PDB file of C-alpha atoms in Angstrom:
ATOM      1  CA  MET A  77     -39.059 -70.657  -5.101  1.00  0.00           C
ATOM      2  CA  PHE A  78     -38.251 -70.304  -8.860  1.00  0.00           C
ATOM      3  CA  LYS A  79     -39.936 -66.994  -9.629  1.00  0.00           C
ATOM      4  CA  ASN A  80     -38.482 -65.361 -12.604  1.00  0.00           C
ATOM      5  CA  PRO A  81     -35.429 -68.054 -12.924  1.00  0.00           C
ATOM      6  CA  PHE A  82     -34.013 -66.337 -15.905  1.00  0.00           C
ATOM      7  CA  SER A  83     -34.033 -62.742 -14.630  1.00  0.00           C
ATOM      8  CA  PHE A  84     -30.548 -61.515 -13.381  1.00  0.00           C
ATOM      9  CA  SER A  85     -32.194 -59.112 -10.484  1.00  0.00           C
ATOM     10  CA  GLY A  86     -33.233 -60.039  -7.052  1.00  0.00           C
ATOM     11  CA  ARG A  87     -31.844 -62.472  -4.321  1.00  0.00           C
ATOM     12  CA  ILE A  88     -32.440 -66.535  -3.920  1.00  0.00           C
ATOM     13  CA  ARG A  89     -31.674 -68.522  -0.967  1.00  0.00           C
ATOM     14  CA  ARG A  90     -28.913 -71.474  -0.771  1.00  0.00           C
ATOM     15  CA  THR A  91     -31.692 -74.021  -1.403  1.00  0.00           C
ATOM     16  CA  GLU A  92     -32.909 -72.526  -4.669  1.00  0.00           C
ATOM     17  CA  TYR A  93     -29.266 -72.342  -5.825  1.00  0.00           C
ATOM     18  CA  GLY A  94     -28.384 -75.449  -5.007  1.00  0.00           C
ATOM     19  CA  LEU A  95     -31.487 -77.120  -6.732  1.00  0.00           C
ATOM     20  CA  SER A  96     -30.905 -74.962  -9.822  1.00  0.00           C
ATOM     21  CA  TYR A  97     -27.457 -76.378  -9.784  1.00  0.00           C
ATOM     22  CA  LEU A  98     -28.925 -80.001  -9.719  1.00  0.00           C
ATOM     23  CA  ILE A  99     -31.311 -79.180 -12.502  1.00  0.00           C
ATOM     24  CA  TYR A 100     -28.844 -77.785 -14.478  1.00  0.00           C
ATOM     25  CA  ILE A 101     -26.559 -80.988 -14.305  1.00  0.00           C
ATOM     26  CA  ILE A 102     -29.397 -83.442 -14.738  1.00  0.00           C
ATOM     27  CA  ILE A 103     -30.718 -81.764 -17.847  1.00  0.00           C
ATOM     28  CA  LEU A 104     -27.295 -81.208 -19.429  1.00  0.00           C
ATOM     29  CA  PHE A 105     -26.276 -84.648 -18.908  1.00  0.00           C
ATOM     30  CA  SER A 106     -29.658 -86.058 -20.200  1.00  0.00           C
ATOM     31  CA  PHE A 107     -29.285 -83.993 -23.254  1.00  0.00           C
ATOM     32  CA  ILE A 108     -25.548 -85.130 -23.937  1.00  0.00           C
ATOM     33  CA  TRP A 109     -26.808 -88.751 -23.615  1.00  0.00           C
ATOM     34  CA  ALA A 110     -29.866 -87.977 -25.863  1.00  0.00           C
ATOM     35  CA  THR A 111     -28.105 -86.573 -28.638  1.00  0.00           C
ATOM     36  CA  GLU A 112     -25.033 -88.661 -28.717  1.00  0.00           C
ATOM     37  CA  GLY A 113     -24.494 -89.765 -32.293  1.00  0.00           C
ATOM     38  CA  THR A 114     -27.458 -88.184 -33.652  1.00  0.00           C
ATOM     39  CA  GLY A 115     -25.328 -86.019 -36.024  1.00  0.00           C
ATOM     40  CA  THR A 116     -25.765 -82.231 -37.019  1.00  0.00           C
ATOM     41  CA  VAL A 117     -29.415 -81.914 -35.939  1.00  0.00           C
ATOM     42  CA  GLY A 118     -28.885 -83.544 -32.439  1.00  0.00           C
ATOM     43  CA  SER A 119     -25.966 -81.153 -32.116  1.00  0.00           C
ATOM     44  CA  PHE A 120     -28.057 -77.988 -32.993  1.00  0.00           C
ATOM     45  CA  ILE A 121     -30.588 -79.065 -30.621  1.00  0.00           C
ATOM     46  CA  TYR A 122     -28.015 -79.720 -27.880  1.00  0.00           C
ATOM     47  CA  VAL A 123     -26.220 -76.092 -28.470  1.00  0.00           C
ATOM     48  CA  ILE A 124     -29.813 -74.448 -28.126  1.00  0.00           C
ATOM     49  CA  VAL A 125     -30.739 -76.283 -24.827  1.00  0.00           C
ATOM     50  CA  TYR A 126     -27.197 -75.527 -23.668  1.00  0.00           C
ATOM     51  CA  LEU A 127     -27.470 -71.817 -24.340  1.00  0.00           C
ATOM     52  CA  GLY A 128     -30.771 -71.966 -22.333  1.00  0.00           C
ATOM     53  CA  LEU A 129     -29.388 -73.770 -19.570  1.00  0.00           C
ATOM     54  CA  LEU A 130     -26.494 -71.686 -19.202  1.00  0.00           C
ATOM     55  CA  TRP A 131     -28.525 -68.346 -19.051  1.00  0.00           C
ATOM     56  CA  PHE A 132     -30.494 -70.091 -16.315  1.00  0.00           C
ATOM     57  CA  LEU A 133     -27.513 -70.879 -14.235  1.00  0.00           C
ATOM     58  CA  LEU A 134     -25.911 -67.650 -14.561  1.00  0.00           C
ATOM     59  CA  ALA A 135     -29.076 -65.980 -13.691  1.00  0.00           C
ATOM     60  CA  GLN A 136     -29.423 -68.130 -10.616  1.00  0.00           C
ATOM     61  CA  ALA A 137     -25.919 -67.630  -9.719  1.00  0.00           C
ATOM     62  CA  ALA A 138     -25.965 -63.931  -9.973  1.00  0.00           C
ATOM     63  CA  LYS A 139     -28.942 -63.820  -7.795  1.00  0.00           C
ATOM     64  CA  ARG A 140     -27.139 -65.804  -5.419  1.00  0.00           C
ATOM     65  CA  CYS A 141     -24.235 -63.377  -5.271  1.00  0.00           C
ATOM     66  CA  HIS A 142     -26.906 -60.803  -4.747  1.00  0.00           C
ATOM     67  CA  ASP A 143     -27.937 -62.491  -1.647  1.00  0.00           C
ATOM     68  CA  LEU A 144     -24.601 -62.264  -0.287  1.00  0.00           C
ATOM     69  CA  GLY A 145     -24.198 -58.664  -1.119  1.00  0.00           C
ATOM     70  CA  ASN A 146     -22.029 -58.979  -3.952  1.00  0.00           C
ATOM     71  CA  SER A 147     -22.122 -57.972  -7.729  1.00  0.00           C
ATOM     72  CA  GLY A 148     -22.738 -60.872 -10.192  1.00  0.00           C
ATOM     73  CA  PHE A 149     -19.192 -60.302 -11.225  1.00  0.00           C
ATOM     74  CA  TYR A 150     -17.899 -62.248  -8.389  1.00  0.00           C
ATOM     75  CA  LEU A 151     -18.822 -65.216 -10.466  1.00  0.00           C
ATOM     76  CA  LEU A 152     -15.625 -64.854 -12.383  1.00  0.00           C
ATOM     77  CA  ILE A 153     -13.793 -65.918  -8.980  1.00  0.00           C
ATOM     78  CA  PRO A 154     -12.692 -69.491  -9.445  1.00  0.00           C
ATOM     79  CA  PHE A 155     -14.732 -71.752  -7.299  1.00  0.00           C
ATOM     80  CA  TYR A 156     -17.043 -69.099  -6.001  1.00  0.00           C
ATOM     81  CA  PHE A 157     -20.034 -71.130  -6.755  1.00  0.00           C
ATOM     82  CA  LEU A 158     -18.899 -73.524  -3.793  1.00  0.00           C
ATOM     83  CA  TRP A 159     -18.911 -70.644  -1.521  1.00  0.00           C
ATOM     84  CA  MET A 160     -22.252 -69.570  -2.528  1.00  0.00           C
ATOM     85  CA  LEU A 161     -23.606 -73.080  -1.723  1.00  0.00           C
ATOM     86  CA  PHE A 162     -22.573 -72.787   1.841  1.00  0.00           C
ATOM     87  CA  ALA A 163     -22.363 -69.085   2.822  1.00  0.00           C
ATOM     88  CA  GLU A 164     -25.197 -67.498   4.836  1.00  0.00           C
ATOM     89  CA  GLY A 165     -26.879 -64.662   2.959  1.00  0.00           C
ATOM     90  CA  THR A 166     -26.942 -61.041   4.152  1.00  0.00           C
ATOM     91  CA  TYR A 167     -29.209 -60.436   7.217  1.00  0.00           C
ATOM     92  CA  GLY A 168     -32.182 -58.036   6.333  1.00  0.00           C
ATOM     93  CA  PRO A 169     -32.547 -56.175   3.176  1.00  0.00           C
ATOM     94  CA  ASN A 170     -29.406 -55.085   0.885  1.00  0.00           C
ATOM     95  CA  ARG A 171     -29.098 -53.024  -2.324  1.00  0.00           C
ATOM     96  CA  TYR A 172     -30.290 -56.026  -4.262  1.00  0.00           C
ATOM     97  CA  GLY A 173     -33.694 -56.638  -2.581  1.00  0.00           C
ATOM     98  CA  ILE A 174     -35.162 -57.963   0.417  1.00  0.00           C
ATOM     99  CA  ASN A 175     -33.915 -61.115   2.249  1.00  0.00           C
ATOM    100  CA  PRO A 176     -35.747 -64.122   0.634  1.00  0.00           C
ATOM    101  CA  LYS A 177     -35.942 -65.611   4.260  1.00  0.00           C
ATOM    102  CA  HIS A 178     -37.823 -62.706   5.383  1.00  0.00           C
ATOM    103  CA  MET A 179     -35.464 -62.072   8.306  1.00  0.00           C
ATOM    104  CA  GLY A 180     -34.663 -58.654   9.123  1.00  0.00           C
ATOM    105  CA  ASN A 181     -37.044 -57.170   6.466  1.00  0.00           C
ATOM    106  CA  ASP A 182     -39.542 -55.824   9.109  1.00  0.00           C
ATOM    107  CA  LYS A 183     -37.485 -53.325  10.938  1.00  0.00           C
ATOM    108  CA  GLU A 184     -40.070 -50.477  10.472  1.00  0.00           C
ATOM    109  CA  ILE A 185     -42.810 -52.904  11.846  1.00  0.00           C
ATOM    110  CA  ASN A 186     -40.506 -53.643  15.001  1.00  0.00           C
ATOM    111  CA  GLU A 187     -40.188 -49.882  15.587  1.00  0.00           C
ATOM    112  CA  ILE A 188     -44.009 -49.243  16.078  1.00  0.00           C
ATOM    113  CA  GLY A 189     -44.653 -48.270  19.595  1.00  0.00           C
ATOM    114  CA  LYS A 190     -41.133 -47.406  20.672  1.00  0.00           C
ATOM    115  CA  PRO A 191     -40.232 -43.803  21.730  1.00  0.00           C
ATOM    116  CA  ASN A 192     -38.799 -41.769  19.111  1.00  0.00           C
ATOM    117  CA  ALA A 193     -35.208 -40.981  19.964  1.00  0.00           C
ATOM    118  CA  ASP A 194     -35.248 -38.141  17.423  1.00  0.00           C
ATOM    119  CA  LEU A 195     -37.459 -35.966  19.447  1.00  0.00           C
TER     120      LEU A 195
END
C-alpha cells in the first residue's frame, strides 16, 4: 500500500484511495488550523503544502480511475470521486496494469496442464 503515492501510473484499491482521501483531509485541516493568523509566511507555507497535497490526491485518484478501467480525465466528472470510493475495480489486468487485489492476474498459470484448443 502507498507505493509511489505521487505517481500517476498504475492501479490502487478502494481502501488505499479512501485512506488517501482521509490523509488529505486531515493534513489540510491541520495546516489550515496551524497557519491561521500567521501572516504572509504562514500563507506561503500553506500554499506549498497544499500544492503537494493536491498532487498526492490527484495522483491517487487517477490510479483509482485506472483500477476501474477509465482514464484519469474521468476526474473531471462531478462527484465521480464518490463512485470511486464504492465501485469494484476491473477483474484481472487491464491496460493500466495488473489487478491490485491479484484476482485474475494468473490466467497463464491456470492454463497449465489443460489441453491446447489451438491444435
